């Protein structure tokens, strides 16, 4: 949110779900006119695991690895139902496919990366064996831990496949910082630490503005200036008359455009909502589908006036279900909290950020085009 405070009380009874969501959203911007059309829920189970969302958002085309990834991820229904025979079959089939395709997978990587890839594939082989063993003991926690390790290794291999940055950022944004890759950021709050992965592959200008401000120490000591139970925590409003970051050289407030990428599109859309584009059933590459999604705030008056304020999406399945909310396609997501969810659950409007630090990926930041 930029400009004056635009809160609308979401706690009004007797409203249909769509109206409830619209009123809650009104706390983020000042909605006018009719309630926007809701996006359709995508087929199948919506992905809500941040690690899976980040794997799927990588700009790679490695079908064999991605097939192994999705087979393991899709075992959750059988795990919830304790269908151990089906889980054992899934793991055996995954092992068989991996064994048969290992050579082709390795050959698909650049020669310079094959040694590192080979080491990861050796690691994956052992992890799949460990996962198979858990289906024999039928221990849910052991299965989850082994699957998490295998998926992490697959994700690391997929990340090695990413080549040069996949698109050119328009010249009109040449003066803005950009993150040409990913970065890991630690947000230290008065109640503990949050660790987030910021994704410049799909939102380079938004992620770049955020990482740039983290490195400047801009967020250190800032309070959460808005909090809605089960919805959002927002911060980034500086003390004083400005509602965003004022560049110390130009003396002008930085303006970051709305930036949303859709799978299958070569580059993001800028300063256009899905509603304006007619993409009523689209899902962004970085959806607001899990607790701790990082979103960039802008005013209702101007999609391109985001500057420094960002929010942490407090995913609540009954109010803001994955694939069926009023945020996707209206705001830019630029990463996900991957650790510290217990801390996130405790934060309120009385809390704030003590400090922010880039842990990994600082080398991917460029000051301008």
mmCIF file with all atom_site columns, N, CA, C and O in Angstrom, residues 72-96:
data_model
loop_
_atom_site.group_PDB
_atom_site.id
_atom_site.type_symbol
_atom_site.label_atom_id
_atom_site.label_alt_id
_atom_site.label_comp_id
_atom_site.label_asym_id
_atom_site.label_entity_id
_atom_site.label_seq_id
_atom_site.pdbx_PDB_ins_code
_atom_site.Cartn_x
_atom_site.Cartn_y
_atom_site.Cartn_z
_atom_site.occupancy
_atom_site.B_iso_or_equiv
_atom_site.pdbx_formal_charge
_atom_site.auth_seq_id
_atom_site.auth_comp_id
_atom_site.auth_asym_id
_atom_site.auth_atom_id
_atom_site.pdbx_PDB_model_num
ATOM 1   N N  . UNK A 1 72 ? 6.856  -37.566 -7.074  1.00 0.00 ? 72 UNK A N  1
ATOM 2   C CA . UNK A 1 72 ? 7.060  -37.566 -5.626  1.00 0.00 ? 72 UNK A CA 1
ATOM 3   C C  . UNK A 1 72 ? 6.125  -36.573 -4.949  1.00 0.00 ? 72 UNK A C  1
ATOM 4   O O  . UNK A 1 72 ? 5.537  -36.869 -3.895  1.00 0.00 ? 72 UNK A O  1
ATOM 5   N N  . UNK A 1 73 ? 5.972  -35.390 -5.519  1.00 0.00 ? 73 UNK A N  1
ATOM 6   C CA . UNK A 1 73 ? 5.088  -34.385 -4.926  1.00 0.00 ? 73 UNK A CA 1
ATOM 7   C C  . UNK A 1 73 ? 3.643  -34.876 -4.886  1.00 0.00 ? 73 UNK A C  1
ATOM 8   O O  . UNK A 1 73 ? 2.912  -34.602 -3.923  1.00 0.00 ? 73 UNK A O  1
ATOM 9   N N  . UNK A 1 74 ? 3.232  -35.605 -5.924  1.00 0.00 ? 74 UNK A N  1
ATOM 10  C CA . UNK A 1 74 ? 1.836  -36.040 -6.022  1.00 0.00 ? 74 UNK A CA 1
ATOM 11  C C  . UNK A 1 74 ? 1.520  -37.254 -5.147  1.00 0.00 ? 74 UNK A C  1
ATOM 12  O O  . UNK A 1 74 ? 0.400  -37.775 -5.189  1.00 0.00 ? 74 UNK A O  1
ATOM 13  N N  . UNK A 1 75 ? 2.485  -37.682 -4.349  1.00 0.00 ? 75 UNK A N  1
ATOM 14  C CA . UNK A 1 75 ? 2.240  -38.820 -3.448  1.00 0.00 ? 75 UNK A CA 1
ATOM 15  C C  . UNK A 1 75 ? 1.539  -38.388 -2.158  1.00 0.00 ? 75 UNK A C  1
ATOM 16  O O  . UNK A 1 75 ? 1.210  -39.238 -1.320  1.00 0.00 ? 75 UNK A O  1
ATOM 17  N N  . UNK A 1 76 ? 1.268  -37.106 -2.011  1.00 0.00 ? 76 UNK A N  1
ATOM 18  C CA . UNK A 1 76 ? 0.703  -36.614 -0.750  1.00 0.00 ? 76 UNK A CA 1
ATOM 19  C C  . UNK A 1 76 ? -0.678 -37.190 -0.454  1.00 0.00 ? 76 UNK A C  1
ATOM 20  O O  . UNK A 1 76 ? -0.996 -37.497 0.702   1.00 0.00 ? 76 UNK A O  1
ATOM 21  N N  . UNK A 1 77 ? -1.522 -37.326 -1.473  1.00 0.00 ? 77 UNK A N  1
ATOM 22  C CA . UNK A 1 77 ? -2.864 -37.868 -1.238  1.00 0.00 ? 77 UNK A CA 1
ATOM 23  C C  . UNK A 1 77 ? -2.792 -39.291 -0.682  1.00 0.00 ? 77 UNK A C  1
ATOM 24  O O  . UNK A 1 77 ? -3.512 -39.638 0.260   1.00 0.00 ? 77 UNK A O  1
ATOM 25  N N  . UNK A 1 78 ? -1.929 -40.111 -1.273  1.00 0.00 ? 78 UNK A N  1
ATOM 26  C CA . UNK A 1 78 ? -1.778 -41.482 -0.777  1.00 0.00 ? 78 UNK A CA 1
ATOM 27  C C  . UNK A 1 78 ? -1.206 -41.495 0.638   1.00 0.00 ? 78 UNK A C  1
ATOM 28  O O  . UNK A 1 78 ? -1.595 -42.332 1.465   1.00 0.00 ? 78 UNK A O  1
ATOM 29  N N  . UNK A 1 79 ? -0.320 -40.544 0.926   1.00 0.00 ? 79 UNK A N  1
ATOM 30  C CA . UNK A 1 79 ? 0.249  -40.485 2.269   1.00 0.00 ? 79 UNK A CA 1
ATOM 31  C C  . UNK A 1 79 ? -0.815 -40.112 3.293   1.00 0.00 ? 79 UNK A C  1
ATOM 32  O O  . UNK A 1 79 ? -0.884 -40.709 4.375   1.00 0.00 ? 79 UNK A O  1
ATOM 33  N N  . UNK A 1 80 ? -1.646 -39.112 2.956   1.00 0.00 ? 80 UNK A N  1
ATOM 34  C CA . UNK A 1 80 ? -2.711 -38.716 3.884   1.00 0.00 ? 80 UNK A CA 1
ATOM 35  C C  . UNK A 1 80 ? -3.681 -39.862 4.150   1.00 0.00 ? 80 UNK A C  1
ATOM 36  O O  . UNK A 1 80 ? -4.196 -40.010 5.266   1.00 0.00 ? 80 UNK A O  1
ATOM 37  N N  . UNK A 1 81 ? -3.932 -40.669 3.120   1.00 0.00 ? 81 UNK A N  1
ATOM 38  C CA . UNK A 1 81 ? -4.868 -41.790 3.259   1.00 0.00 ? 81 UNK A CA 1
ATOM 39  C C  . UNK A 1 81 ? -4.184 -43.064 3.756   1.00 0.00 ? 81 UNK A C  1
ATOM 40  O O  . UNK A 1 81 ? -4.850 -44.106 3.884   1.00 0.00 ? 81 UNK A O  1
ATOM 41  N N  . UNK A 1 82 ? -2.884 -42.993 4.021   1.00 0.00 ? 82 UNK A N  1
ATOM 42  C CA . UNK A 1 82 ? -2.098 -44.141 4.515   1.00 0.00 ? 82 UNK A CA 1
ATOM 43  C C  . UNK A 1 82 ? -2.173 -45.323 3.560   1.00 0.00 ? 82 UNK A C  1
ATOM 44  O O  . UNK A 1 82 ? -2.245 -46.487 3.977   1.00 0.00 ? 82 UNK A O  1
ATOM 45  N N  . UNK A 1 83 ? -2.134 -45.011 2.257   1.00 0.00 ? 83 UNK A N  1
ATOM 46  C CA . UNK A 1 83 ? -2.131 -46.069 1.241   1.00 0.00 ? 83 UNK A CA 1
ATOM 47  C C  . UNK A 1 83 ? -0.680 -46.459 0.964   1.00 0.00 ? 83 UNK A C  1
ATOM 48  O O  . UNK A 1 83 ? -0.072 -46.051 -0.034  1.00 0.00 ? 83 UNK A O  1
ATOM 49  N N  . UNK A 1 84 ? -0.119 -47.237 1.866   1.00 0.00 ? 84 UNK A N  1
ATOM 50  C CA . UNK A 1 84 ? 1.304  -47.541 1.797   1.00 0.00 ? 84 UNK A CA 1
ATOM 51  C C  . UNK A 1 84 ? 1.659  -48.406 0.593   1.00 0.00 ? 84 UNK A C  1
ATOM 52  O O  . UNK A 1 84 ? 2.766  -48.293 0.043   1.00 0.00 ? 84 UNK A O  1
ATOM 53  N N  . UNK A 1 85 ? 0.761  -49.276 0.169   1.00 0.00 ? 85 UNK A N  1
ATOM 54  C CA . UNK A 1 85 ? 1.036  -50.089 -1.013  1.00 0.00 ? 85 UNK A CA 1
ATOM 55  C C  . UNK A 1 85 ? 1.170  -49.200 -2.246  1.00 0.00 ? 85 UNK A C  1
ATOM 56  O O  . UNK A 1 85 ? 2.086  -49.384 -3.067  1.00 0.00 ? 85 UNK A O  1
ATOM 57  N N  . UNK A 1 86 ? 0.272  -48.207 -2.372  1.00 0.00 ? 86 UNK A N  1
ATOM 58  C CA . UNK A 1 86 ? 0.342  -47.282 -3.506  1.00 0.00 ? 86 UNK A CA 1
ATOM 59  C C  . UNK A 1 86 ? 1.611  -46.432 -3.426  1.00 0.00 ? 86 UNK A C  1
ATOM 60  O O  . UNK A 1 86 ? 2.257  -46.161 -4.455  1.00 0.00 ? 86 UNK A O  1
ATOM 61  N N  . UNK A 1 87 ? 1.996  -46.022 -2.221  1.00 0.00 ? 87 UNK A N  1
ATOM 62  C CA . UNK A 1 87 ? 3.221  -45.235 -2.057  1.00 0.00 ? 87 UNK A CA 1
ATOM 63  C C  . UNK A 1 87 ? 4.446  -46.053 -2.447  1.00 0.00 ? 87 UNK A C  1
ATOM 64  O O  . UNK A 1 87 ? 5.363  -45.540 -3.115  1.00 0.00 ? 87 UNK A O  1
ATOM 65  N N  . UNK A 1 88 ? 4.462  -47.316 -2.056  1.00 0.00 ? 88 UNK A N  1
ATOM 66  C CA . UNK A 1 88 ? 5.583  -48.175 -2.421  1.00 0.00 ? 88 UNK A CA 1
ATOM 67  C C  . UNK A 1 88 ? 5.682  -48.318 -3.935  1.00 0.00 ? 88 UNK A C  1
ATOM 68  O O  . UNK A 1 88 ? 6.781  -48.277 -4.509  1.00 0.00 ? 88 UNK A O  1
ATOM 69  N N  . UNK A 1 89 ? 4.531  -48.469 -4.605  1.00 0.00 ? 89 UNK A N  1
ATOM 70  C CA . UNK A 1 89 ? 4.530  -48.576 -6.067  1.00 0.00 ? 89 UNK A CA 1
ATOM 71  C C  . UNK A 1 89 ? 5.033  -47.288 -6.710  1.00 0.00 ? 89 UNK A C  1
ATOM 72  O O  . UNK A 1 89 ? 5.770  -47.324 -7.712  1.00 0.00 ? 89 UNK A O  1
ATOM 73  N N  . UNK A 1 90 ? 4.619  -46.136 -6.166  1.00 0.00 ? 90 UNK A N  1
ATOM 74  C CA . UNK A 1 90 ? 5.068  -44.852 -6.709  1.00 0.00 ? 90 UNK A CA 1
ATOM 75  C C  . UNK A 1 90 ? 6.581  -44.710 -6.607  1.00 0.00 ? 90 UNK A C  1
ATOM 76  O O  . UNK A 1 90 ? 7.248  -44.294 -7.561  1.00 0.00 ? 90 UNK A O  1
ATOM 77  N N  . UNK A 1 91 ? 7.130  -45.057 -5.451  1.00 0.00 ? 91 UNK A N  1
ATOM 78  C CA . UNK A 1 91 ? 8.581  -44.929 -5.253  1.00 0.00 ? 91 UNK A CA 1
ATOM 79  C C  . UNK A 1 91 ? 9.330  -45.905 -6.153  1.00 0.00 ? 91 UNK A C  1
ATOM 80  O O  . UNK A 1 91 ? 10.344 -45.545 -6.779  1.00 0.00 ? 91 UNK A O  1
ATOM 81  N N  . UNK A 1 92 ? 8.843  -47.159 -6.258  1.00 0.00 ? 92 UNK A N  1
ATOM 82  C CA . UNK A 1 92 ? 9.509  -48.136 -7.135  1.00 0.00 ? 92 UNK A CA 1
ATOM 83  C C  . UNK A 1 92 ? 9.482  -47.660 -8.583  1.00 0.00 ? 92 UNK A C  1
ATOM 84  O O  . UNK A 1 92 ? 10.489 -47.778 -9.296  1.00 0.00 ? 92 UNK A O  1
ATOM 85  N N  . UNK A 1 93 ? 8.345  -47.131 -9.016  1.00 0.00 ? 93 UNK A N  1
ATOM 86  C CA . UNK A 1 93 ? 8.230  -46.634 -10.391 1.00 0.00 ? 93 UNK A CA 1
ATOM 87  C C  . UNK A 1 93 ? 9.171  -45.446 -10.612 1.00 0.00 ? 93 UNK A C  1
ATOM 88  O O  . UNK A 1 93 ? 9.820  -45.340 -11.649 1.00 0.00 ? 93 UNK A O  1
ATOM 89  N N  . UNK A 1 94 ? 9.269  -44.591 -9.612  1.00 0.00 ? 94 UNK A N  1
ATOM 90  C CA . UNK A 1 94 ? 10.174 -43.442 -9.704  1.00 0.00 ? 94 UNK A CA 1
ATOM 91  C C  . UNK A 1 94 ? 11.621 -43.919 -9.795  1.00 0.00 ? 94 UNK A C  1
ATOM 92  O O  . UNK A 1 94 ? 12.414 -43.400 -10.601 1.00 0.00 ? 94 UNK A O  1
ATOM 93  N N  . UNK A 1 95 ? 11.979 -44.910 -8.991  1.00 0.00 ? 95 UNK A N  1
ATOM 94  C CA . UNK A 1 95 ? 13.337 -45.452 -9.045  1.00 0.00 ? 95 UNK A CA 1
ATOM 95  C C  . UNK A 1 95 ? 13.631 -46.061 -10.413 1.00 0.00 ? 95 UNK A C  1
ATOM 96  O O  . UNK A 1 95 ? 14.723 -45.870 -10.970 1.00 0.00 ? 95 UNK A O  1
ATOM 97  N N  . UNK A 1 96 ? 12.668 -46.788 -10.959 1.00 0.00 ? 96 UNK A N  1
ATOM 98  C CA . UNK A 1 96 ? 12.854 -47.430 -12.263 1.00 0.00 ? 96 UNK A CA 1
ATOM 99  C C  . UNK A 1 96 ? 13.043 -46.386 -13.361 1.00 0.00 ? 96 UNK A C  1
ATOM 100 O O  . UNK A 1 96 ? 13.928 -46.519 -14.214 1.00 0.00 ? 96 UNK A O  1
#
